[in-house]
């Protein structure tokens, strides 16, 4: 059975593909964490974190990508690049696609270059 998280990952993947990005990997797991989507955008590899929050009582969805979560994503991205050496010399960026609000009034934000490694 698919979860809401899976549904939003699929939605983000479809929207990013419509914007011209190419899917390289999905739900790539390491001991450091999981990469929701790995996309190609021209010459760049884009590591995409997808977040959904129904309520903003604890901040919006993008704000839930804390410094600790960013560090885990960076380690997972390094692992993915080591496992896929054909992409190791490409530039990389970390994007967040966030969905906020109740299902009948979802707001999407695509934060390109939401944070940087190093």
PDB file of N, CA and C in Angstrom, residues 28-90:
ATOM      1  N   UNK A  28      16.648   5.917  -3.038  1.00  0.00           N
ATOM      2  CA  UNK A  28      17.974   5.313  -2.897  1.00  0.00           C
ATOM      3  C   UNK A  28      18.341   5.304  -1.420  1.00  0.00           C
ATOM      4  N   UNK A  29      18.497   4.116  -0.856  1.00  0.00           N
ATOM      5  CA  UNK A  29      18.758   3.980   0.581  1.00  0.00           C
ATOM      6  C   UNK A  29      20.207   3.672   0.871  1.00  0.00           C
ATOM      7  N   UNK A  30      20.711   4.329   1.910  1.00  0.00           N
ATOM      8  CA  UNK A  30      22.021   4.037   2.456  1.00  0.00           C
ATOM      9  C   UNK A  30      21.860   3.946   3.968  1.00  0.00           C
ATOM     10  N   UNK A  31      22.926   3.580   4.642  1.00  0.00           N
ATOM     11  CA  UNK A  31      22.839   3.564   6.108  1.00  0.00           C
ATOM     12  C   UNK A  31      22.743   4.980   6.666  1.00  0.00           C
ATOM     13  N   UNK A  32      23.047   5.983   5.837  1.00  0.00           N
ATOM     14  CA  UNK A  32      22.968   7.374   6.269  1.00  0.00           C
ATOM     15  C   UNK A  32      21.570   7.960   6.082  1.00  0.00           C
ATOM     16  N   UNK A  33      20.745   7.300   5.281  1.00  0.00           N
ATOM     17  CA  UNK A  33      19.412   7.811   5.017  1.00  0.00           C
ATOM     18  C   UNK A  33      19.009   7.515   3.590  1.00  0.00           C
ATOM     19  N   UNK A  34      17.906   8.115   3.186  1.00  0.00           N
ATOM     20  CA  UNK A  34      17.349   7.845   1.865  1.00  0.00           C
ATOM     21  C   UNK A  34      17.282   9.121   1.036  1.00  0.00           C
ATOM     22  N   UNK A  35      17.571   8.976  -0.238  1.00  0.00           N
ATOM     23  CA  UNK A  35      17.375  10.054  -1.195  1.00  0.00           C
ATOM     24  C   UNK A  35      16.037   9.796  -1.878  1.00  0.00           C
ATOM     25  N   UNK A  36      15.112  10.736  -1.766  1.00  0.00           N
ATOM     26  CA  UNK A  36      13.793  10.534  -2.368  1.00  0.00           C
ATOM     27  C   UNK A  36      13.906  10.407  -3.886  1.00  0.00           C
ATOM     28  N   UNK A  37      14.522  11.412  -4.511  1.00  0.00           N
ATOM     29  CA  UNK A  37      14.673  11.427  -5.960  1.00  0.00           C
ATOM     30  C   UNK A  37      16.074  11.895  -6.317  1.00  0.00           C
ATOM     31  N   UNK A  38      16.662  11.258  -7.294  1.00  0.00           N
ATOM     32  CA  UNK A  38      17.914  11.736  -7.884  1.00  0.00           C
ATOM     33  C   UNK A  38      17.579  12.023  -9.341  1.00  0.00           C
ATOM     34  N   UNK A  39      17.773  13.279  -9.746  1.00  0.00           N
ATOM     35  CA  UNK A  39      17.364  13.717 -11.080  1.00  0.00           C
ATOM     36  C   UNK A  39      18.557  14.301 -11.823  1.00  0.00           C
ATOM     37  N   UNK A  40      18.476  14.270 -13.131  1.00  0.00           N
ATOM     38  CA  UNK A  40      19.441  14.961 -13.961  1.00  0.00           C
ATOM     39  C   UNK A  40      18.807  16.234 -14.492  1.00  0.00           C
ATOM     40  N   UNK A  41      19.523  17.339 -14.383  1.00  0.00           N
ATOM     41  CA  UNK A  41      19.065  18.626 -14.904  1.00  0.00           C
ATOM     42  C   UNK A  41      20.197  19.190 -15.746  1.00  0.00           C
ATOM     43  N   UNK A  42      20.165  18.899 -17.038  1.00  0.00           N
ATOM     44  CA  UNK A  42      21.276  19.283 -17.899  1.00  0.00           C
ATOM     45  C   UNK A  42      22.518  18.531 -17.469  1.00  0.00           C
ATOM     46  N   UNK A  43      23.578  19.282 -17.143  1.00  0.00           N
ATOM     47  CA  UNK A  43      24.830  18.662 -16.714  1.00  0.00           C
ATOM     48  C   UNK A  43      24.893  18.426 -15.206  1.00  0.00           C
ATOM     49  N   UNK A  44      23.838  18.732 -14.489  1.00  0.00           N
ATOM     50  CA  UNK A  44      23.842  18.632 -13.027  1.00  0.00           C
ATOM     51  C   UNK A  44      23.075  17.411 -12.535  1.00  0.00           C
ATOM     52  N   UNK A  45      23.535  16.889 -11.398  1.00  0.00           N
ATOM     53  CA  UNK A  45      22.798  15.875 -10.662  1.00  0.00           C
ATOM     54  C   UNK A  45      22.070  16.613  -9.542  1.00  0.00           C
ATOM     55  N   UNK A  46      20.777  16.353  -9.429  1.00  0.00           N
ATOM     56  CA  UNK A  46      19.946  17.036  -8.433  1.00  0.00           C
ATOM     57  C   UNK A  46      19.410  16.009  -7.453  1.00  0.00           C
ATOM     58  N   UNK A  47      19.729  16.204  -6.185  1.00  0.00           N
ATOM     59  CA  UNK A  47      19.217  15.349  -5.118  1.00  0.00           C
ATOM     60  C   UNK A  47      18.002  16.064  -4.539  1.00  0.00           C
ATOM     61  N   UNK A  48      16.838  15.425  -4.644  1.00  0.00           N
ATOM     62  CA  UNK A  48      15.581  16.086  -4.293  1.00  0.00           C
ATOM     63  C   UNK A  48      14.979  15.453  -3.048  1.00  0.00           C
ATOM     64  N   UNK A  49      14.714  16.276  -2.053  1.00  0.00           N
ATOM     65  CA  UNK A  49      13.999  15.860  -0.853  1.00  0.00           C
ATOM     66  C   UNK A  49      12.564  16.351  -1.000  1.00  0.00           C
ATOM     67  N   UNK A  50      11.607  15.432  -0.853  1.00  0.00           N
ATOM     68  CA  UNK A  50      10.188  15.775  -0.979  1.00  0.00           C
ATOM     69  C   UNK A  50       9.576  15.771   0.407  1.00  0.00           C
ATOM     70  N   UNK A  51       8.874  16.850   0.752  1.00  0.00           N
ATOM     71  CA  UNK A  51       8.267  16.971   2.078  1.00  0.00           C
ATOM     72  C   UNK A  51       6.811  17.395   1.964  1.00  0.00           C
ATOM     73  N   UNK A  52       5.983  16.880   2.883  1.00  0.00           N
ATOM     74  CA  UNK A  52       4.582  17.275   2.948  1.00  0.00           C
ATOM     75  C   UNK A  52       4.220  17.559   4.392  1.00  0.00           C
ATOM     76  N   UNK A  53       3.535  18.658   4.596  1.00  0.00           N
ATOM     77  CA  UNK A  53       2.960  18.980   5.900  1.00  0.00           C
ATOM     78  C   UNK A  53       1.548  19.471   5.701  1.00  0.00           C
ATOM     79  N   UNK A  54       0.637  18.817   6.365  1.00  0.00           N
ATOM     80  CA  UNK A  54      -0.779  19.211   6.283  1.00  0.00           C
ATOM     81  C   UNK A  54      -1.005  20.527   7.019  1.00  0.00           C
ATOM     82  N   UNK A  55      -0.309  20.679   8.140  1.00  0.00           N
ATOM     83  CA  UNK A  55      -0.479  21.860   8.995  1.00  0.00           C
ATOM     84  C   UNK A  55       0.857  22.546   9.211  1.00  0.00           C
ATOM     85  N   UNK A  56       0.829  23.865   9.297  1.00  0.00           N
ATOM     86  CA  UNK A  56       2.063  24.625   9.528  1.00  0.00           C
ATOM     87  C   UNK A  56       2.300  24.891  11.006  1.00  0.00           C
ATOM     88  N   UNK A  57       1.635  24.144  11.883  1.00  0.00           N
ATOM     89  CA  UNK A  57       1.782  24.400  13.320  1.00  0.00           C
ATOM     90  C   UNK A  57       3.211  24.200  13.812  1.00  0.00           C
ATOM     91  N   UNK A  58       3.997  23.398  13.094  1.00  0.00           N
ATOM     92  CA  UNK A  58       5.408  23.193  13.438  1.00  0.00           C
ATOM     93  C   UNK A  58       6.318  23.706  12.331  1.00  0.00           C
ATOM     94  N   UNK A  59       5.860  24.704  11.578  1.00  0.00           N
ATOM     95  CA  UNK A  59       6.626  25.234  10.456  1.00  0.00           C
ATOM     96  C   UNK A  59       6.186  24.585   9.159  1.00  0.00           C
ATOM     97  N   UNK A  60       6.597  25.177   8.052  1.00  0.00           N
ATOM     98  CA  UNK A  60       6.192  24.614   6.771  1.00  0.00           C
ATOM     99  C   UNK A  60       7.043  23.392   6.427  1.00  0.00           C
ATOM    100  N   UNK A  61       6.665  22.720   5.361  1.00  0.00           N
ATOM    101  CA  UNK A  61       7.333  21.467   4.992  1.00  0.00           C
ATOM    102  C   UNK A  61       8.809  21.677   4.703  1.00  0.00           C
ATOM    103  N   UNK A  62       9.142  22.746   3.991  1.00  0.00           N
ATOM    104  CA  UNK A  62      10.551  22.994   3.651  1.00  0.00           C
ATOM    105  C   UNK A  62      11.391  23.201   4.909  1.00  0.00           C
ATOM    106  N   UNK A  63      10.812  23.830   5.924  1.00  0.00           N
ATOM    107  CA  UNK A  63      11.542  24.085   7.165  1.00  0.00           C
ATOM    108  C   UNK A  63      11.870  22.790   7.913  1.00  0.00           C
ATOM    109  N   UNK A  64      11.185  21.703   7.566  1.00  0.00           N
ATOM    110  CA  UNK A  64      11.448  20.431   8.242  1.00  0.00           C
ATOM    111  C   UNK A  64      12.744  19.774   7.758  1.00  0.00           C
ATOM    112  N   UNK A  65      13.377  20.352   6.744  1.00  0.00           N
ATOM    113  CA  UNK A  65      14.676  19.845   6.283  1.00  0.00           C
ATOM    114  C   UNK A  65      15.744  20.578   7.104  1.00  0.00           C
ATOM    115  N   UNK A  66      15.957  20.068   8.303  1.00  0.00           N
ATOM    116  CA  UNK A  66      16.855  20.687   9.273  1.00  0.00           C
ATOM    117  C   UNK A  66      18.318  20.487   8.884  1.00  0.00           C
ATOM    118  N   UNK A  67      19.203  21.133   9.606  1.00  0.00           N
ATOM    119  CA  UNK A  67      20.638  20.967   9.362  1.00  0.00           C
ATOM    120  C   UNK A  67      21.050  19.509   9.523  1.00  0.00           C
ATOM    121  N   UNK A  68      20.477  18.813  10.495  1.00  0.00           N
ATOM    122  CA  UNK A  68      20.795  17.392  10.700  1.00  0.00           C
ATOM    123  C   UNK A  68      20.311  16.563   9.511  1.00  0.00           C
ATOM    124  N   UNK A  69      19.122  16.856   9.013  1.00  0.00           N
ATOM    125  CA  UNK A  69      18.599  16.142   7.843  1.00  0.00           C
ATOM    126  C   UNK A  69      19.458  16.447   6.621  1.00  0.00           C
ATOM    127  N   UNK A  70      19.872  17.703   6.474  1.00  0.00           N
ATOM    128  CA  UNK A  70      20.734  18.084   5.355  1.00  0.00           C
ATOM    129  C   UNK A  70      22.034  17.284   5.388  1.00  0.00           C
ATOM    130  N   UNK A  71      22.622  17.141   6.571  1.00  0.00           N
ATOM    131  CA  UNK A  71      23.879  16.395   6.707  1.00  0.00           C
ATOM    132  C   UNK A  71      23.685  14.944   6.272  1.00  0.00           C
ATOM    133  N   UNK A  72      22.548  14.333   6.632  1.00  0.00           N
ATOM    134  CA  UNK A  72      22.264  12.958   6.221  1.00  0.00           C
ATOM    135  C   UNK A  72      22.093  12.863   4.706  1.00  0.00           C
ATOM    136  N   UNK A  73      21.411  13.850   4.131  1.00  0.00           N
ATOM    137  CA  UNK A  73      21.211  13.850   2.678  1.00  0.00           C
ATOM    138  C   UNK A  73      22.544  14.002   1.939  1.00  0.00           C
ATOM    139  N   UNK A  74      23.414  14.828   2.476  1.00  0.00           N
ATOM    140  CA  UNK A  74      24.733  15.027   1.851  1.00  0.00           C
ATOM    141  C   UNK A  74      25.530  13.717   1.883  1.00  0.00           C
ATOM    142  N   UNK A  75      25.511  13.026   3.024  1.00  0.00           N
ATOM    143  CA  UNK A  75      26.216  11.734   3.111  1.00  0.00           C
ATOM    144  C   UNK A  75      25.614  10.711   2.151  1.00  0.00           C
ATOM    145  N   UNK A  76      24.301  10.668   2.073  1.00  0.00           N
ATOM    146  CA  UNK A  76      23.644   9.741   1.157  1.00  0.00           C
ATOM    147  C   UNK A  76      23.994  10.083  -0.296  1.00  0.00           C
ATOM    148  N   UNK A  77      24.058  11.370  -0.612  1.00  0.00           N
ATOM    149  CA  UNK A  77      24.416  11.802  -1.967  1.00  0.00           C
ATOM    150  C   UNK A  77      25.851  11.403  -2.294  1.00  0.00           C
ATOM    151  N   UNK A  78      26.746  11.554  -1.333  1.00  0.00           N
ATOM    152  CA  UNK A  78      28.139  11.146  -1.555  1.00  0.00           C
ATOM    153  C   UNK A  78      28.206   9.645  -1.827  1.00  0.00           C
ATOM    154  N   UNK A  79      27.410   8.872  -1.097  1.00  0.00           N
ATOM    155  CA  UNK A  79      27.360   7.429  -1.299  1.00  0.00           C
ATOM    156  C   UNK A  79      26.831   7.111  -2.699  1.00  0.00           C
ATOM    157  N   UNK A  80      25.763   7.803  -3.123  1.00  0.00           N
ATOM    158  CA  UNK A  80      25.191   7.576  -4.457  1.00  0.00           C
ATOM    159  C   UNK A  80      26.225   7.895  -5.539  1.00  0.00           C
ATOM    160  N   UNK A  81      26.924   9.007  -5.378  1.00  0.00           N
ATOM    161  CA  UNK A  81      27.936   9.382  -6.368  1.00  0.00           C
ATOM    162  C   UNK A  81      29.072   8.359  -6.426  1.00  0.00           C
ATOM    163  N   UNK A  82      29.470   7.831  -5.271  1.00  0.00           N
ATOM    164  CA  UNK A  82      30.531   6.807  -5.244  1.00  0.00           C
ATOM    165  C   UNK A  82      30.057   5.531  -5.943  1.00  0.00           C
ATOM    166  N   UNK A  83      28.759   5.218  -5.811  1.00  0.00           N
ATOM    167  CA  UNK A  83      28.204   4.019  -6.430  1.00  0.00           C
ATOM    168  C   UNK A  83      27.910   4.216  -7.920  1.00  0.00           C
ATOM    169  N   UNK A  84      27.901   5.470  -8.367  1.00  0.00           N
ATOM    170  CA  UNK A  84      27.611   5.801  -9.770  1.00  0.00           C
ATOM    171  C   UNK A  84      28.710   6.719 -10.301  1.00  0.00           C
ATOM    172  N   UNK A  85      29.925   6.178 -10.468  1.00  0.00           N
ATOM    173  CA  UNK A  85      31.077   7.020 -10.814  1.00  0.00           C
ATOM    174  C   UNK A  85      30.919   7.782 -12.135  1.00  0.00           C
ATOM    175  N   UNK A  86      30.032   7.336 -13.012  1.00  0.00           N
ATOM    176  CA  UNK A  86      29.823   8.065 -14.264  1.00  0.00           C
ATOM    177  C   UNK A  86      29.237   9.459 -14.015  1.00  0.00           C
ATOM    178  N   UNK A  87      28.695   9.685 -12.821  1.00  0.00           N
ATOM    179  CA  UNK A  87      28.113  10.987 -12.482  1.00  0.00           C
ATOM    180  C   UNK A  87      28.989  11.792 -11.523  1.00  0.00           C
ATOM    181  N   UNK A  88      30.089  11.206 -11.075  1.00  0.00           N
ATOM    182  CA  UNK A  88      30.880  11.797  -9.991  1.00  0.00           C
ATOM    183  C   UNK A  88      31.469  13.165 -10.327  1.00  0.00           C
ATOM    184  N   UNK A  89      31.706  13.455 -11.590  1.00  0.00           N
ATOM    185  CA  UNK A  89      32.315  14.737 -11.953  1.00  0.00           C
ATOM    186  C   UNK A  89      31.285  15.810 -12.326  1.00  0.00           C
ATOM    187  N   UNK A  90      30.008  15.444 -12.291  1.00  0.00           N
ATOM    188  CA  UNK A  90      28.964  16.411 -12.619  1.00  0.00           C
ATOM    189  C   UNK A  90      28.721  17.342 -11.440  1.00  0.00           C
TER     190      UNK A  90
END
